[in-house]
mmCIF file of C-alpha atoms in Angstrom:
data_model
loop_
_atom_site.group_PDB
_atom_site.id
_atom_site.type_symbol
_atom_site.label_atom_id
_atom_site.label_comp_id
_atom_site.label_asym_id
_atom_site.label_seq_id
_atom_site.Cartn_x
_atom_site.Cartn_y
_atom_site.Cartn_z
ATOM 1 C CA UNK A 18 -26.695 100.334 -78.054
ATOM 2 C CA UNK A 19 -27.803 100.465 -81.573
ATOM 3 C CA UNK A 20 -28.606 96.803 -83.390
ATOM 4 C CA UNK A 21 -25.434 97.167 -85.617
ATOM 5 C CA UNK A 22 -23.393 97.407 -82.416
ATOM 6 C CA UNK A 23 -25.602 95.388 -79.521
ATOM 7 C CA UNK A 24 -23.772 92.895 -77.746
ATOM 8 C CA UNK A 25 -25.901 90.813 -76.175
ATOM 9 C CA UNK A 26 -23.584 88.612 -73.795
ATOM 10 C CA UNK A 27 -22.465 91.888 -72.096
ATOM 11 C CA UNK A 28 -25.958 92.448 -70.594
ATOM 12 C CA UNK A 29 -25.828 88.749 -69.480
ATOM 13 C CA UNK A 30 -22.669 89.902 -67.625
ATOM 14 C CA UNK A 31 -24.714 93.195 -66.051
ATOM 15 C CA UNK A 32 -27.447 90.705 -65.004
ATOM 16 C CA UNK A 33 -24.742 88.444 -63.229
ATOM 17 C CA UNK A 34 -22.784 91.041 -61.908
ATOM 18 C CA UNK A 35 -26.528 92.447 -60.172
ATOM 19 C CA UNK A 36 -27.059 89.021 -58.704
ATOM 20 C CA UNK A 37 -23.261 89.030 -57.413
ATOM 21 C CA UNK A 38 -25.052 92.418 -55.536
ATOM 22 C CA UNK A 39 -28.428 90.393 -54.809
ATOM 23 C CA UNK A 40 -26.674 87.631 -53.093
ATOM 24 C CA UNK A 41 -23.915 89.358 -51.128
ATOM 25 C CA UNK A 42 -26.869 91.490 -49.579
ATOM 26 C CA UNK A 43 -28.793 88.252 -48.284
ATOM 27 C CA UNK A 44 -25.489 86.845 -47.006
ATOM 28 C CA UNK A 45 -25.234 90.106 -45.020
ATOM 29 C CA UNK A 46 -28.457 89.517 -43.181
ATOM 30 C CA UNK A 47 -27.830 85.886 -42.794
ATOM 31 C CA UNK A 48 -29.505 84.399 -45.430
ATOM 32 C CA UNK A 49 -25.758 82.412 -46.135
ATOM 33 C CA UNK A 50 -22.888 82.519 -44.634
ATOM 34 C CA UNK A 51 -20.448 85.446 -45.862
ATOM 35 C CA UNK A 52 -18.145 84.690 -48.814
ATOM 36 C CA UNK A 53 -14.415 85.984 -48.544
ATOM 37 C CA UNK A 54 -14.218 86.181 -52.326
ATOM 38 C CA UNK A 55 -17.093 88.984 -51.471
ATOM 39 C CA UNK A 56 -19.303 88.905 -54.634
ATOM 40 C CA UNK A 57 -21.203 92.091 -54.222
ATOM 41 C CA UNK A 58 -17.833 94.001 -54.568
ATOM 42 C CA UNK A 59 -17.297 91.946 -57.592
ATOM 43 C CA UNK A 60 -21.073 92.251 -59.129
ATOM 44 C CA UNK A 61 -20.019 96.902 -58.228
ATOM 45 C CA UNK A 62 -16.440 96.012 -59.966
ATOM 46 C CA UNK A 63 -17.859 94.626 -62.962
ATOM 47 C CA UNK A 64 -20.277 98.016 -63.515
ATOM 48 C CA UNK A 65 -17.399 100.270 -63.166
ATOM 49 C CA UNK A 66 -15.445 98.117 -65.717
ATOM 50 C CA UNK A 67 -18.289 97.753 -68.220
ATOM 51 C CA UNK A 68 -19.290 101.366 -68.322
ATOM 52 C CA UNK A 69 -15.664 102.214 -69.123
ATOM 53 C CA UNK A 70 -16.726 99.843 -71.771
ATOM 54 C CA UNK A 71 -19.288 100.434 -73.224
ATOM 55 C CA UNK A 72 -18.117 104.453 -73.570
ATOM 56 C CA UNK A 73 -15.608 103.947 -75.649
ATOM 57 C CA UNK A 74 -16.553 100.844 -77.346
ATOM 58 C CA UNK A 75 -19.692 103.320 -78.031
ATOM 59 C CA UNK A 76 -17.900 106.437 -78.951
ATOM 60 C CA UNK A 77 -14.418 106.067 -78.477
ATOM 61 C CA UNK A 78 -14.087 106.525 -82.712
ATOM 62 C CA UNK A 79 -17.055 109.195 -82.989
ATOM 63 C CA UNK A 80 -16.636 112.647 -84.283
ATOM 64 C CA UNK A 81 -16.247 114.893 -81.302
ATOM 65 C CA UNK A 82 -18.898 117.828 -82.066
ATOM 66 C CA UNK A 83 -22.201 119.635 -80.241
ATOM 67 C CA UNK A 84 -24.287 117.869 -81.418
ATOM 68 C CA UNK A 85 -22.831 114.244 -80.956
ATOM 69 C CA UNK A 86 -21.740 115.176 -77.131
ATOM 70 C CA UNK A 87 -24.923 116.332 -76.521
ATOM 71 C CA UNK A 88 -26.509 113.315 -77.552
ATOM 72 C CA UNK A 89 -23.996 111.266 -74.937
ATOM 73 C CA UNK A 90 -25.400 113.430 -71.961
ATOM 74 C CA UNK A 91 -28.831 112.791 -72.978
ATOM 75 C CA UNK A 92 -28.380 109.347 -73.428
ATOM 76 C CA UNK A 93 -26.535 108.858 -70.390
ATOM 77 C CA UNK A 94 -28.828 111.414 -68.305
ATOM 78 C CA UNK A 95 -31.818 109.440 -69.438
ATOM 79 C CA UNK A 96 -30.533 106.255 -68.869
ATOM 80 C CA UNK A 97 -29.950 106.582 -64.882
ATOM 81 C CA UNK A 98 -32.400 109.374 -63.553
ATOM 82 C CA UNK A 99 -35.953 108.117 -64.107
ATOM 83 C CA UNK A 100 -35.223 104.846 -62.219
ATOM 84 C CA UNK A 101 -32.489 106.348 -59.384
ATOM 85 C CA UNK A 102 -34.332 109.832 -58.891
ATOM 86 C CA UNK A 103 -37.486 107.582 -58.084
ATOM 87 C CA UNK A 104 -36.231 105.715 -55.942
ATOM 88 C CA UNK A 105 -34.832 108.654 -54.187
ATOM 89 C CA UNK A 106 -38.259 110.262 -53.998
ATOM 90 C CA UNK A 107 -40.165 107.076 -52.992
ATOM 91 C CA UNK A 108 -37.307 106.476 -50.216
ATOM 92 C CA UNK A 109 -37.322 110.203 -48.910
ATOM 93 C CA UNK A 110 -41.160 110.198 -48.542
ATOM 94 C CA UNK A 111 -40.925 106.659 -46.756
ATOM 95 C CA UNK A 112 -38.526 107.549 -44.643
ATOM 96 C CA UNK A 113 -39.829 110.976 -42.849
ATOM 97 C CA UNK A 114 -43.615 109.747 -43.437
ATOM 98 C CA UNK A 115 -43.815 105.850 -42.974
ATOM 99 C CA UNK A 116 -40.645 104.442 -41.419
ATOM 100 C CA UNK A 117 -38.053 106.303 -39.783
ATOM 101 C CA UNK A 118 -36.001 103.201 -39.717
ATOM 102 C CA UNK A 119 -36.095 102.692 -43.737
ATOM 103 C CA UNK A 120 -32.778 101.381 -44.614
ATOM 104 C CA UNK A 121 -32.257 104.037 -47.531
ATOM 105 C CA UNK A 122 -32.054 106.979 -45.213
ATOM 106 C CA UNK A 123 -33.014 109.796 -47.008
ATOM 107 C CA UNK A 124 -33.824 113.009 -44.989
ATOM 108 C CA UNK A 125 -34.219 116.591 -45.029
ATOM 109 C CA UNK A 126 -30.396 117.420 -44.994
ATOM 110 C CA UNK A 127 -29.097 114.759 -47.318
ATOM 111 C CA UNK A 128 -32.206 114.645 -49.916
ATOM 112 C CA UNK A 129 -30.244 117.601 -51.841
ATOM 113 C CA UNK A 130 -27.199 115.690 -52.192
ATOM 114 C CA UNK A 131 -28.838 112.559 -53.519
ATOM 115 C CA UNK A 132 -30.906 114.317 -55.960
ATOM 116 C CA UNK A 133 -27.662 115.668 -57.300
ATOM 117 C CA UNK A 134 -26.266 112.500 -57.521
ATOM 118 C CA UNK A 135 -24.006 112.683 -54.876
ATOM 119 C CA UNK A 136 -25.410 110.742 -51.949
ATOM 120 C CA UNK A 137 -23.815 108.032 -50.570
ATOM 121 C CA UNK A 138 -26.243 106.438 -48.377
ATOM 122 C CA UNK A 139 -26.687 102.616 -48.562
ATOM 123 C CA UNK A 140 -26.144 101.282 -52.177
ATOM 124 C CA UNK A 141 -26.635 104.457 -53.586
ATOM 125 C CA UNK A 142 -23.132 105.242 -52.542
ATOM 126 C CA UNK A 143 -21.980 104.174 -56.074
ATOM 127 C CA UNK A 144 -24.050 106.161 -58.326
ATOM 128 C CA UNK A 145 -21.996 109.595 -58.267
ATOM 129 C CA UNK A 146 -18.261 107.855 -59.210
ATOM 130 C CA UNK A 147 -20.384 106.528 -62.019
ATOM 131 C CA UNK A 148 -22.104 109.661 -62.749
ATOM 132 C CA UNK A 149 -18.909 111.712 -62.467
ATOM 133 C CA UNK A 150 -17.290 109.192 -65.033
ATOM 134 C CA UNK A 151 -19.512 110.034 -67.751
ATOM 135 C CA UNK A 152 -18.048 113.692 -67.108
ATOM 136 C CA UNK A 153 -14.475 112.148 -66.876
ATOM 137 C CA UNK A 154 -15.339 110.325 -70.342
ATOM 138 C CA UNK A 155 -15.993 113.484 -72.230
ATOM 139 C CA UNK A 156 -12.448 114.730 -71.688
ATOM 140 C CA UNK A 157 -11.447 111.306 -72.997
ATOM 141 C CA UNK A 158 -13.355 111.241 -75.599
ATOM 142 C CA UNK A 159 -11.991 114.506 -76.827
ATOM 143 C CA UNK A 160 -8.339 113.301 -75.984
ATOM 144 C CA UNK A 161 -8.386 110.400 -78.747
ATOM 145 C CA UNK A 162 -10.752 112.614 -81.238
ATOM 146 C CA UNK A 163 -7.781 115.080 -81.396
ATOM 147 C CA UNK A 164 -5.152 112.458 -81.566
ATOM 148 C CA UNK A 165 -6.899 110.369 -84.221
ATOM 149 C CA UNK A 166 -8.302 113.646 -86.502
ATOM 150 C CA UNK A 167 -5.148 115.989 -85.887
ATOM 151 C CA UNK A 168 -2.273 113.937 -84.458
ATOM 152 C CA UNK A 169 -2.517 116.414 -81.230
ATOM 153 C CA UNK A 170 -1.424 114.487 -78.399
ATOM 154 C CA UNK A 171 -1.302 116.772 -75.528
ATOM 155 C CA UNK A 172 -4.506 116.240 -74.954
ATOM 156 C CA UNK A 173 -4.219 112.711 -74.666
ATOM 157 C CA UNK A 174 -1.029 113.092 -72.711
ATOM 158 C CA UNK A 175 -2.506 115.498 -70.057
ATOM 159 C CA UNK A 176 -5.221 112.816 -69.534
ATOM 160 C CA UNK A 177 -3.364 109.936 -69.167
ATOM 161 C CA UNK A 178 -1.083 111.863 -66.510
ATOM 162 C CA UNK A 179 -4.451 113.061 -64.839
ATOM 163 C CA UNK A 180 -5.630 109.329 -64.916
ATOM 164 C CA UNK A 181 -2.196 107.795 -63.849
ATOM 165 C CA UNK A 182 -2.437 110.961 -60.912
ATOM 166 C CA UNK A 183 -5.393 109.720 -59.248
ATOM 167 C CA UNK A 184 -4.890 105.721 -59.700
ATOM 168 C CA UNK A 185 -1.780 106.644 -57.280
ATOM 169 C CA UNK A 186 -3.778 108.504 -54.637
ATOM 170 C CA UNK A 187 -6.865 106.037 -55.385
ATOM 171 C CA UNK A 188 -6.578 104.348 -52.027
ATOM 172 C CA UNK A 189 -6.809 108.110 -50.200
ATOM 173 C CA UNK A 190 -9.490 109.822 -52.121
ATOM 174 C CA UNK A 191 -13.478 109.497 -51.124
ATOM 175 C CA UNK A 192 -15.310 106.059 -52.204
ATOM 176 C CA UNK A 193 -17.776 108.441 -53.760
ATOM 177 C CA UNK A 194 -15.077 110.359 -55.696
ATOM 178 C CA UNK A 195 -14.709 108.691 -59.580
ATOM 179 C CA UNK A 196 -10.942 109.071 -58.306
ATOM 180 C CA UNK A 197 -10.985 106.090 -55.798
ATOM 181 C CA UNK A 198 -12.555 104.014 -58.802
ATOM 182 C CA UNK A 199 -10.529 105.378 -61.794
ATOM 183 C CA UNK A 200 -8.484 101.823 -62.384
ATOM 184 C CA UNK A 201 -11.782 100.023 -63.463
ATOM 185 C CA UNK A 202 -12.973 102.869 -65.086
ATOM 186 C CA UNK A 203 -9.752 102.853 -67.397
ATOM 187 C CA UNK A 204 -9.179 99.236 -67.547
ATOM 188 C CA UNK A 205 -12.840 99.187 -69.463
ATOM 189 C CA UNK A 206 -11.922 102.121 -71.764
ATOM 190 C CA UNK A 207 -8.286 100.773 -72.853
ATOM 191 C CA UNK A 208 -10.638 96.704 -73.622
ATOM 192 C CA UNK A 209 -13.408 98.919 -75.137
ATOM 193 C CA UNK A 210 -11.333 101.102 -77.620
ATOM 194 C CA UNK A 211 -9.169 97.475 -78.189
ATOM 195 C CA UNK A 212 -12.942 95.923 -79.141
ATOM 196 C CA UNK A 213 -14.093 98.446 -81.078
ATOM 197 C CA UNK A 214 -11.465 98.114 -83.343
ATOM 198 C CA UNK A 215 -11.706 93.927 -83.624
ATOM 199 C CA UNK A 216 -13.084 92.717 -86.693
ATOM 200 C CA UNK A 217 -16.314 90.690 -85.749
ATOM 201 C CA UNK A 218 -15.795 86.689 -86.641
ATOM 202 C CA UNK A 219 -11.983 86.644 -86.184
ATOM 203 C CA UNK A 220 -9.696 85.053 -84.441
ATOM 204 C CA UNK A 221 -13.176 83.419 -82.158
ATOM 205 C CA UNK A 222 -11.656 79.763 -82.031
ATOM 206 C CA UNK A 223 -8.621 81.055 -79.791
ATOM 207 C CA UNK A 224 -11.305 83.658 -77.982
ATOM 208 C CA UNK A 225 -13.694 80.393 -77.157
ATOM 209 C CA UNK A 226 -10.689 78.783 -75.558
ATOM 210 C CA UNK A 227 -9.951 82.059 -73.322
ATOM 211 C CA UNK A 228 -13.463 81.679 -72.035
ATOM 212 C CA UNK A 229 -12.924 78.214 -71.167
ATOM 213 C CA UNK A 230 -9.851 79.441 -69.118
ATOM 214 C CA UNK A 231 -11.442 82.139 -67.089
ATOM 215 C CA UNK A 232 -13.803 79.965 -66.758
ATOM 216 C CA UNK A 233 -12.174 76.861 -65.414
ATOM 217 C CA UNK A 234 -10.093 79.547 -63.137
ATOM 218 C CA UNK A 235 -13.212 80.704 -61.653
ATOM 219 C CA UNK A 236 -14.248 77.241 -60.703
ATOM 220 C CA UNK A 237 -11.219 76.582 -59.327
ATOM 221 C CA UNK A 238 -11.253 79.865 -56.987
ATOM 222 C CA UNK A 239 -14.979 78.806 -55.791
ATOM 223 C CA UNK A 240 -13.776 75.702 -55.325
ATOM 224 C CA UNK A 241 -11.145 76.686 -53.062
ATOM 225 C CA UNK A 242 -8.095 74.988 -55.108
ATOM 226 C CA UNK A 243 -6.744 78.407 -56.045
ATOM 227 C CA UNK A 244 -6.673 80.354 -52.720
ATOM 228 C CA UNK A 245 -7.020 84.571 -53.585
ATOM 229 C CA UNK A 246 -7.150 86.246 -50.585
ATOM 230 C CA UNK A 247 -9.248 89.875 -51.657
ATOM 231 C CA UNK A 248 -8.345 91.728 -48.342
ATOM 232 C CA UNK A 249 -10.553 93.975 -46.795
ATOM 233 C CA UNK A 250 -13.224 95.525 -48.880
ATOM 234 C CA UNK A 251 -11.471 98.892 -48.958
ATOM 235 C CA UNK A 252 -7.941 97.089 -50.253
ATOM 236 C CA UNK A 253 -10.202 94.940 -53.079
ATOM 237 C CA UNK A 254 -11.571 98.338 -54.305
ATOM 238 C CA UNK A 255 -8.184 99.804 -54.871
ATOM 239 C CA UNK A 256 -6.576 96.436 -56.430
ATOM 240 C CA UNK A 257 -5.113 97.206 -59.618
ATOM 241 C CA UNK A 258 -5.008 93.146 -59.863
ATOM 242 C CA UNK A 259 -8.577 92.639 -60.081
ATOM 243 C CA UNK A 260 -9.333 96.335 -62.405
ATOM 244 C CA UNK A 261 -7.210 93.808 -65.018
ATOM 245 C CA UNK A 262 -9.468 90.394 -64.522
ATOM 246 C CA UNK A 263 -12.466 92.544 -64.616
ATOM 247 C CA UNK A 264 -11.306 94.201 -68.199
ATOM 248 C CA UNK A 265 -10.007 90.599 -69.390
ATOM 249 C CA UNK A 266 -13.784 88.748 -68.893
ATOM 250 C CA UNK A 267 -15.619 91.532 -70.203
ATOM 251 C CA UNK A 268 -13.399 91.776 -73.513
ATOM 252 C CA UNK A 269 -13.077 87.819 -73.846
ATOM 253 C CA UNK A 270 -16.835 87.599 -73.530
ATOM 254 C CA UNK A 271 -17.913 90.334 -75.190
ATOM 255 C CA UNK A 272 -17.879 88.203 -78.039
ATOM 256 C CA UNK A 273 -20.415 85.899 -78.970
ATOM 257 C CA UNK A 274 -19.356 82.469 -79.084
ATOM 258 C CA UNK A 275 -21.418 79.456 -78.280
ATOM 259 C CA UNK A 276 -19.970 79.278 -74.999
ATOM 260 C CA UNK A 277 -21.052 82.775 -74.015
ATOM 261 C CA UNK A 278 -24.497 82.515 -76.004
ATOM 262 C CA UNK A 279 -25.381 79.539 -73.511
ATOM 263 C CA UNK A 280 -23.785 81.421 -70.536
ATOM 264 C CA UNK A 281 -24.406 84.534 -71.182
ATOM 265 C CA UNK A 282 -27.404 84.793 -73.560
ATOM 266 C CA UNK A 283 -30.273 82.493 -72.078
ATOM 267 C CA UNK A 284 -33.750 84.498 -71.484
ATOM 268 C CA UNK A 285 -33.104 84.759 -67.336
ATOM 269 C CA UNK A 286 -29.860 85.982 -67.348
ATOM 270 C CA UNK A 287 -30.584 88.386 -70.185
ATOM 271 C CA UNK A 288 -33.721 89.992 -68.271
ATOM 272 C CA UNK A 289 -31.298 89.796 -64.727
ATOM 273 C CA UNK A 290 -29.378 92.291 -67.160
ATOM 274 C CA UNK A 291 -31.840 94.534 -68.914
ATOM 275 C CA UNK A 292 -33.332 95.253 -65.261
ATOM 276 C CA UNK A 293 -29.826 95.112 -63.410
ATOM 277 C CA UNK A 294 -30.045 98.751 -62.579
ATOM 278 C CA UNK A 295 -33.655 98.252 -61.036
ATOM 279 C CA UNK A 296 -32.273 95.135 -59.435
ATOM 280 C CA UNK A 297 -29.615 96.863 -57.665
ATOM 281 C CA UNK A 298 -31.324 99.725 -57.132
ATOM 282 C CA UNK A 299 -34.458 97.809 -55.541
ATOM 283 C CA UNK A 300 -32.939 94.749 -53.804
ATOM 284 C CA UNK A 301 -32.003 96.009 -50.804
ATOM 285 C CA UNK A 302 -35.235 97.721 -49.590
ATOM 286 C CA UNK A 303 -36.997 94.411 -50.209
ATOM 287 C CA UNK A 304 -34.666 92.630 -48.426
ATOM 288 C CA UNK A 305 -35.542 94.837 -45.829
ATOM 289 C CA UNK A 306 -39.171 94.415 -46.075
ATOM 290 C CA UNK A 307 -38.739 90.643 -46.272
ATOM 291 C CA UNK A 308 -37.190 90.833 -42.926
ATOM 292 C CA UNK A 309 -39.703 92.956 -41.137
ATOM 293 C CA UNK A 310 -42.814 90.398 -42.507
ATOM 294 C CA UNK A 311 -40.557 87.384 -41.457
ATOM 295 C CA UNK A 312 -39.708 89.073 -37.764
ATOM 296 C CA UNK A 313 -38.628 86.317 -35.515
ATOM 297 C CA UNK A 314 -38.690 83.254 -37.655
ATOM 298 C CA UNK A 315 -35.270 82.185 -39.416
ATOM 299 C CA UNK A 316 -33.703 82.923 -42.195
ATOM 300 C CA UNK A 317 -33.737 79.567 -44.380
ATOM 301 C CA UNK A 318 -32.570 79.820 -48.054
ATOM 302 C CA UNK A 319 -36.150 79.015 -49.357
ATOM 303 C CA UNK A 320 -37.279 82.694 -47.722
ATOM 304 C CA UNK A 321 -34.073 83.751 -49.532
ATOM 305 C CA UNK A 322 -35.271 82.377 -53.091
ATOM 306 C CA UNK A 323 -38.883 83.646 -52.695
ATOM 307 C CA UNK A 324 -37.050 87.417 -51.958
ATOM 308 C CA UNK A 325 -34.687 86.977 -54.837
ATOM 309 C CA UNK A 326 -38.051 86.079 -56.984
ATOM 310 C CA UNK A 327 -39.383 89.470 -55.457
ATOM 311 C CA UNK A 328 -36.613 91.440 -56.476
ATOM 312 C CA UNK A 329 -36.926 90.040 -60.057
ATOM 313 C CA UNK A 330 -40.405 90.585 -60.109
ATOM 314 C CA UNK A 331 -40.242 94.523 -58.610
ATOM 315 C CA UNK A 332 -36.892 95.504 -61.002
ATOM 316 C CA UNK A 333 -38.620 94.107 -64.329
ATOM 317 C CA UNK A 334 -41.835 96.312 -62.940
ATOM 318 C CA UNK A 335 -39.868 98.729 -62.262
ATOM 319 C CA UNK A 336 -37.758 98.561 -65.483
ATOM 320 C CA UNK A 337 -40.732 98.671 -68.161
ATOM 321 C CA UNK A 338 -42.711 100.848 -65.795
ATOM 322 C CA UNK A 339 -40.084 103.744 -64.648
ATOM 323 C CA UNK A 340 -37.009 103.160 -66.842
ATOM 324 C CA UNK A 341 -38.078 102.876 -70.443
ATOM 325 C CA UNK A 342 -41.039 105.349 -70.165
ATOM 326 C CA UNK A 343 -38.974 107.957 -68.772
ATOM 327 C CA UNK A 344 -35.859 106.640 -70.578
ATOM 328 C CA UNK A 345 -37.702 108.353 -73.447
ATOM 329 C CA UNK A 346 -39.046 111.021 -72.097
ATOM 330 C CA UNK A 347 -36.168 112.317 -71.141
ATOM 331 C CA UNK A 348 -34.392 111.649 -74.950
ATOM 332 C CA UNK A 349 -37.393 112.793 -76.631
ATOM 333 C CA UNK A 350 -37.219 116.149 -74.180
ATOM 334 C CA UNK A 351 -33.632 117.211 -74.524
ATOM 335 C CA UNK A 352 -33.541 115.717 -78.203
ATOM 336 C CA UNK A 353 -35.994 118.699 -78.577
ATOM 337 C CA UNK A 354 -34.341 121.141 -76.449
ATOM 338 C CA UNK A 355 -31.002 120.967 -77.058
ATOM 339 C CA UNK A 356 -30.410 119.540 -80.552
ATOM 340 C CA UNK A 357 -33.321 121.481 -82.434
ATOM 341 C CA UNK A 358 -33.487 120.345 -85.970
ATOM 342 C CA UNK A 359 -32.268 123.044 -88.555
ATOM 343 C CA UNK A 360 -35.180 124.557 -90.607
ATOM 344 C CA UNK A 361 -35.221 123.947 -94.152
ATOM 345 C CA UNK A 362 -34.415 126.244 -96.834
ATOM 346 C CA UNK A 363 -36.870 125.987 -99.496
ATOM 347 C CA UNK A 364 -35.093 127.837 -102.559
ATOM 348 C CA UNK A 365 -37.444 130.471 -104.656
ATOM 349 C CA UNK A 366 -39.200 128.939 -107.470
ATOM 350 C CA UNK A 367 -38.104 131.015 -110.552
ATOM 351 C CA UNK A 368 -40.172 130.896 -113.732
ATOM 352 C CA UNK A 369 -38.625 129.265 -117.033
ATOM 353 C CA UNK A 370 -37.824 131.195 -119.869
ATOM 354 C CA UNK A 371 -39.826 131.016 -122.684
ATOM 355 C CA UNK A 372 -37.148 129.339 -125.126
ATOM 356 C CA UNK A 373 -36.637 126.811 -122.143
ATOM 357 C CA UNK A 374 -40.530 126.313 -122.089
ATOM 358 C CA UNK A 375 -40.402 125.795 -126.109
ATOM 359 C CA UNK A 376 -37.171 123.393 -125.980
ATOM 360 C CA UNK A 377 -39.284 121.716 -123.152
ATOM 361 C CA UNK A 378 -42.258 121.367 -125.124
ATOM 362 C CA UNK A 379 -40.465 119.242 -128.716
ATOM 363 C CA UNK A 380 -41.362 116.467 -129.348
ATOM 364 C CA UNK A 381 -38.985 113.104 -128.681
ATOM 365 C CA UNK A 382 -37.255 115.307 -126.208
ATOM 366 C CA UNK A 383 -35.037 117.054 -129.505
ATOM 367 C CA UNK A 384 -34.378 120.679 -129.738
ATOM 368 C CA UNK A 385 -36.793 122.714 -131.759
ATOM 369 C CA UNK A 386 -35.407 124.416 -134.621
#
């Protein structure tokens, strides 16, 4: 985001929603015992939300034009290929040349697929729905442009019936499909237009005592004195009930009170989100590792801290290593390509009349007789 619109306790809630992801992988290999609230659905729910978000907290009151739409796909292109089409890469070539038991299994008939971001193998099942969104997003986009510039809302109208279409056939459609995901896609775009048009500093006495609620009703679930029962993980993916809570915490802290500053703005949680794509990305193949090095021996929670503390280390790596340097590569490159600056019309120089010359030329700037 640009400074004038950065807010800073929503990448505290990417780097919480990545450990969510971090920790419900160790649990799976028995690192702790299995949580029915299952947190790594939650830490996946939370993405979808916030990327509805984000786009139209970003752009949802841009001009709709070439040149700004291109500049969406770049910045969105840019932002998830350099670190996801390396690790793509780096797992294919492990996998046919150095393990065949790798646990991202990328071979000769699916390597295609993934590099069009449309694999689903592991964790990397969740990158086309997101990908596809960003596609979605541009028909959005131009929905409320038309409505808001021209009063046109057919647009608007055929994409809300669309949307409304596939939230009813959500629990049918293909987990990699943005279809089967649409709810917390939406939910994030209706909070994100709503945020976008909040006027920073008001109203945050009342906002601070929502966060305090969601808060205290989080406790209580972990707790166990509120019971939720989330199903199986295909019914929590298609809950409409938990699309809602997801869009409620991200708009209540997206802004910056002193309660979310603490929470959500310390330095740890703030790097767990700047690297949360590298994180998820990353933390399952070191689990893996971790496990073949630790073989037989058991799986106490200090191996699990020292992995977690791996994972850290390898997505920040990662992050300022792969990410940001080809983050701009790839803006600089299509910046070039595709939005090619127009040349400049330098305008004939045309020689001044002599009278103009002599009016030029009086003294105390008057008029010369």
């Amino acid at each position: 985001m640009g400074t004038e619109q950065r807010i800073d306790s929503l990448t505290g809630i990417r780097g919480l929603a990545a450990l969510l992801v971090v920790y419900s992988h160790l649990a799976e290999y028995k690192f702790f015992p299995l949580s029915p609230l299952l947190p790594g659905e939650v830490g996946v729910m939370v993405f979808f939300t916030l990327s509805g978000f984000l786009m139209s907290f970003l752009y949802g009151e841009k001009d709709f034009n070439y040149g700004s739409v291109v500049h969406y796909g770049i910045s969105r292109f840019s932002r998830i290929a350099p670190a996801y089409l390396f690790i793509v890469v780096a797992s294919y070539l492990i996998y046919n040349l150095v393990d065949g038991q790798f646990v991202y299994a990328i071979t000769h008939q699916n390597l295609l697929r993934h590099l069009m971001f449309s694999g689903n193998v592991s964790a990397l099942w969740s990158i086309p729905p997101e990908v596809q969104f960003y596609g979605v997003f541009v028909g959005v986009w131009f929905a409320l442009w038309a409505f808001r510039t021209q009063g046109n809302a057919a647009f608007l109208v055929m994409i809300l019936v669309g949307v409304f279409a596939l939230m009813s056939y959500r629990s049918t459609l293909p987990g990699t499909f943005v279809g089967s995901k649409i709810h917390y896609f939406f939910t994030g775009v209706i909070f994100g237009l709503v945020r976008g048009r909040t006027t920073p500093g008001v109203g945050m006495a009342p906002l601070a005592v929502l966060q305090v609620a969601v808060l205290v009703a989080i406790g209580l679930v972990l707790a166990g004195v509120l019971h939720i029962d989330f199903g199986s993980k295909k019914h929590f993916y298609s809950s409409l009930e938990t699309a809602l809570f997801a869009g409620i915490v991200i708009f209540v802290f997206s802004f910056d009170t002193g309660l979310s500053k603490r929470l959500l703005g310390n330095r740890l949680i703030a790097m767990c989100g700047e690297c949360s794509f590298s994180m998820y990305l990353l933390n399952i193949p070191v689990i893996y590792v971790a496990l073949k090095l630790l073989g037989q021996q058991p799986h106490t929670p200090g191996v699990a801290a020292a992995t977690t503390l791996a994972i850290l280390a390898l997505a920040w790596l990662m992050y300022r290593t792969i990410e940001l340097p080809g983050s701009r590569l790839l803006r600089n490159l299509g910046t070039r390509l595709l939005l090619k600056p127009q040349p400049v019309v330098i305008a004939p120089v045309v020689e001044a009349p002599t009278s103009v010359i002599a009016l030029e030329a009086s003294p105390m700037g008057e008029p010369s007789k």
